Amino acid sequence: MEASIYACYSFIRRENLKDVQIESSWKEVLQAEFAKPYFTKLREWVRDEYKTKIVYPPAKYIFNAFDLCPFDQVKVVIIGQDPYHGPGQAHGLCFSVLDGVPFPPSLQNIFKEIQDDTKKPIPKSGNLTYLAKQGVFLLNATLTVEKDKAGSHQNKGWEEFTDAVIHILANQKSNLVFLLWGSFAQKKEILIPPNKHLVLKSAHPSPLSAYRGFLGNRHFSKTNEYLKSIGKETIDW
């Protein structure tokens, strides 16, 4: 537990609780959000959770989606709901797992659709860092979770923060691609100004819904067609 506590203190410096450890371009655009009372309360609550329980992802990965995909490099936004709550899975990118971890069912279906849509073979690793580094912002609405307790960190303040992140992205940038899979992600469309971005919606990749519209949605090729049409480099899915 000591390593987890140390990591938690390193991502939010104990001597200056307003100094959130996050990639510099994100820190600049989110500074006002970090200063709000709800975030102060959230930060303290998260620190206590890491001190007393097993929480995922490891604290150094809480803002991994931001650190790997700087604000000015975002081209595509994928919105998930919760981090994985099993050991060794979550590392701060929605739907992604670390190298060597078996693919969760939703990720299996994502890779299946990528293969069917783009003819790219299914990779050996479920680590989606390669996408984040190309400008795919892999954001979970809730950034932390207690071990084996799905949804345990919902309604504590993370959703207010990530809604603000989506709003800032959608209003300060143009011509992004938002991939909204499932009803939860689609509720975020209200944060996105119409006619400013490409919004693609389908069923969630979960086995419970993938065959009701996720498989066959061609979101990956449609994203690249759009990026190409506006002169941006496409994603190597």
C-alpha positions as semicolon CSV with decimal commas, in nm:
position;residue;x (nm);y (nm);z (nm)
1;M;0,000;0,000;0,000
2;E;0,291;0,241;0,069
3;A;0,385;0,261;-0,300
4;S;0,029;0,353;-0,389
5;I;0,019;0,624;-0,124
6;Y;0,352;0,763;-0,243
7;A;0,231;0,773;-0,603
8;C;-0,087;0,950;-0,497
9;Y;0,115;1,218;-0,320
10;S;0,342;1,253;-0,621
11;F;0,059;1,320;-0,866
12;I;-0,090;1,582;-0,632
13;R;0,186;1,743;-0,430
14;R;0,104;1,738;-0,064
15;E;0,281;2,068;0,000
16;N;0,063;2,246;-0,259
17;L;-0,274;2,083;-0,301
18;K;-0,361;2,304;-0,599
19;D;-0,062;2,179;-0,798
20;V;-0,216;1,890;-0,990
21;Q;0,045;1,682;-1,169
22;I;-0,075;1,672;-1,530
23;E;0,065;1,742;-1,877
24;S;0,142;2,114;-1,916
25;S;-0,101;2,207;-2,196
26;W;-0,388;2,042;-2,007
27;K;-0,277;2,209;-1,685
28;E;-0,307;2,547;-1,853
29;V;-0,660;2,497;-1,989
30;L;-0,786;2,322;-1,674
31;Q;-0,628;2,549;-1,411
32;A;-0,957;2,723;-1,334
33;E;-1,129;2,386;-1,293
34;F;-0,866;2,267;-1,046
35;A;-0,933;2,575;-0,832
36;K;-1,306;2,506;-0,791
37;P;-1,437;2,385;-0,453
38;Y;-1,575;2,058;-0,592
39;F;-1,231;1,960;-0,722
40;T;-1,066;2,039;-0,391
41;K;-1,319;1,813;-0,220
42;L;-1,271;1,542;-0,485
43;R;-0,894;1,555;-0,453
44;E;-0,906;1,510;-0,077
45;W;-1,153;1,223;-0,107
46;V;-0,941;1,046;-0,370
47;R;-0,631;1,084;-0,155
48;D;-0,809;0,922;0,138
49;E;-0,928;0,635;-0,083
50;Y;-0,572;0,560;-0,197
51;K;-0,451;0,574;0,163
52;T;-0,707;0,328;0,300
53;K;-0,813;0,099;0,012
54;I;-0,689;-0,063;-0,308
55;V;-0,780;0,174;-0,588
56;Y;-0,725;0,154;-0,963
57;P;-0,553;0,268;-1,170
58;P;-0,222;0,309;-0,987
59;A;-0,219;0,675;-0,887
60;K;0,057;0,765;-1,133
61;Y;-0,183;0,673;-1,414
62;I;-0,488;0,874;-1,303
63;F;-0,425;1,142;-1,565
64;N;-0,255;0,911;-1,816
65;A;-0,504;0,995;-2,093
66;F;-0,407;1,361;-2,057
67;D;-0,033;1,298;-2,025
68;L;-0,015;1,082;-2,339
69;C;-0,238;1,306;-2,552
70;P;-0,168;1,677;-2,498
71;F;-0,455;1,923;-2,548
72;D;-0,320;2,067;-2,872
73;Q;-0,276;1,719;-3,023
74;V;-0,628;1,584;-2,966
75;K;-0,799;1,475;-3,288
76;V;-1,039;1,203;-3,171
77;V;-1,226;1,164;-2,840
78;I;-1,353;0,828;-2,712
79;I;-1,555;0,835;-2,390
80;G;-1,573;0,543;-2,149
81;Q;-1,746;0,523;-1,813
82;D;-1,530;0,361;-1,542
83;P;-1,176;0,223;-1,515
84;Y;-1,143;-0,155;-1,504
85;H;-1,164;-0,270;-1,142
86;G;-0,954;-0,588;-1,162
87;P;-0,583;-0,618;-1,072
88;G;-0,335;-0,505;-1,336
89;Q;-0,591;-0,385;-1,590
90;A;-0,656;-0,011;-1,566
91;H;-0,387;0,237;-1,658
92;G;-0,580;0,557;-1,724
93;L;-0,697;0,501;-2,084
94;C;-1,056;0,396;-2,145
95;F;-1,098;0,041;-2,281
96;S;-0,719;-0,014;-2,262
97;V;-0,522;-0,267;-2,056
98;L;-0,152;-0,303;-1,990
99;D;0,069;-0,534;-2,193
100;G;0,017;-0,901;-2,115
101;V;-0,333;-0,857;-1,971
102;P;-0,610;-1,057;-2,147
103;F;-0,844;-0,846;-2,357
104;P;-1,169;-0,758;-2,175
105;P;-1,482;-0,836;-2,383
106;S;-1,546;-0,477;-2,497
107;L;-1,187;-0,439;-2,614
108;Q;-1,214;-0,766;-2,804
109;N;-1,508;-0,622;-2,996
110;I;-1,327;-0,294;-3,059
111;F;-1,037;-0,483;-3,215
112;K;-1,278;-0,701;-3,412
113;E;-1,443;-0,392;-3,560
114;I;-1,106;-0,233;-3,636
115;Q;-1,004;-0,551;-3,818
116;D;-1,329;-0,576;-4,015
117;D;-1,337;-0,204;-4,093
118;T;-0,972;-0,129;-4,174
119;K;-0,829;-0,478;-4,241
120;K;-0,567;-0,419;-3,974
121;P;-0,483;-0,741;-3,781
122;I;-0,579;-0,767;-3,416
123;P;-0,275;-0,667;-3,206
124;K;-0,112;-0,890;-2,950
125;S;-0,145;-0,629;-2,674
126;G;-0,454;-0,447;-2,548
127;N;-0,247;-0,143;-2,456
128;L;-0,396;0,152;-2,650
129;T;-0,108;0,390;-2,577
130;Y;-0,026;0,377;-2,949
131;L;-0,361;0,544;-3,019
132;A;-0,323;0,807;-2,747
133;K;0,011;0,910;-2,895
134;Q;-0,162;0,969;-3,230
135;G;-0,416;1,210;-3,086
136;V;-0,691;0,975;-2,966
137;F;-0,804;1,103;-2,626
138;L;-0,924;0,797;-2,433
139;L;-1,126;0,951;-2,151
140;N;-1,317;0,771;-1,877
141;A;-1,594;0,976;-1,715
142;T;-1,473;0,851;-1,375
143;L;-1,097;0,835;-1,338
144;T;-1,064;0,603;-1,037
145;V;-1,239;0,299;-0,890
146;E;-1,205;0,074;-0,584
147;K;-1,086;-0,281;-0,647
148;D;-1,368;-0,519;-0,742
149;K;-1,633;-0,249;-0,698
150;A;-1,750;-0,121;-1,035
151;G;-1,888;0,231;-1,017
152;S;-1,764;0,285;-0,663
153;H;-1,611;0,627;-0,742
154;Q;-1,905;0,760;-0,939
155;N;-2,089;1,071;-0,819
156;K;-1,792;1,194;-0,617
157;G;-1,692;1,478;-0,853
158;W;-1,508;1,304;-1,135
159;E;-1,805;1,338;-1,374
160;E;-1,821;1,714;-1,315
161;F;-1,452;1,735;-1,395
162;T;-1,462;1,520;-1,709
163;D;-1,776;1,697;-1,835
164;A;-1,578;2,019;-1,805
165;V;-1,293;1,859;-1,999
166;I;-1,530;1,757;-2,281
167;H;-1,690;2,103;-2,283
168;I;-1,352;2,277;-2,303
169;L;-1,232;2,049;-2,582
170;A;-1,553;2,091;-2,779
171;N;-1,562;2,469;-2,745
172;Q;-1,195;2,560;-2,775
173;K;-1,114;2,324;-3,063
174;S;-1,275;2,257;-3,401
175;N;-1,307;1,953;-3,627
176;L;-1,264;1,686;-3,363
177;V;-1,418;1,342;-3,399
178;F;-1,626;1,228;-3,102
179;L;-1,697;0,854;-3,088
180;L;-1,995;0,804;-2,857
181;W;-2,058;0,437;-2,792
182;G;-2,362;0,347;-2,584
183;S;-2,623;0,554;-2,406
184;F;-2,389;0,678;-2,134
185;A;-2,141;0,831;-2,378
186;Q;-2,419;0,965;-2,600
187;K;-2,553;1,173;-2,311
188;K;-2,233;1,376;-2,342
189;E;-2,341;1,503;-2,684
190;I;-2,515;1,792;-2,509
191;L;-2,167;1,926;-2,425
192;I;-2,063;1,938;-2,792
193;P;-2,163;2,238;-3,006
194;P;-2,353;2,121;-3,318
195;N;-2,193;2,155;-3,662
196;K;-1,845;2,214;-3,517
197;H;-1,725;1,855;-3,490
198;L;-1,798;1,511;-3,632
199;V;-2,004;1,307;-3,384
200;L;-2,039;0,934;-3,454
201;K;-2,279;0,730;-3,237
202;S;-2,348;0,360;-3,206
203;A;-2,419;0,086;-2,954
204;H;-2,155;0,010;-2,692
205;P;-1,887;-0,254;-2,773
206;S;-1,994;-0,463;-2,473
207;P;-2,105;-0,817;-2,567
208;L;-2,449;-0,720;-2,437
209;S;-2,493;-0,464;-2,713
210;A;-2,216;-0,495;-2,972
211;Y;-2,434;-0,690;-3,213
212;R;-2,701;-0,421;-3,194
213;G;-2,499;-0,166;-3,385
214;F;-2,139;-0,143;-3,269
215;L;-2,006;-0,418;-3,494
216;G;-2,032;-0,285;-3,844
217;N;-2,046;0,083;-3,747
218;R;-1,729;0,157;-3,950
219;H;-1,638;0,436;-3,708
220;F;-1,267;0,384;-3,758
221;S;-1,266;0,428;-4,136
222;K;-1,523;0,710;-4,110
223;T;-1,295;0,888;-3,865
224;N;-1,002;0,862;-4,103
225;E;-1,210;0,976;-4,399
226;Y;-1,308;1,286;-4,204
227;L;-0,955;1,359;-4,081
228;K;-0,824;1,324;-4,435
229;S;-1,095;1,557;-4,567
230;I;-0,981;1,837;-4,333
231;G;-0,612;1,784;-4,401
232;K;-0,520;1,605;-4,078
233;E;-0,311;1,293;-4,049
234;T;-0,521;0,980;-4,017
235;I;-0,509;0,733;-3,726
236;D;-0,323;0,403;-3,763
237;W;-0,583;0,201;-3,578
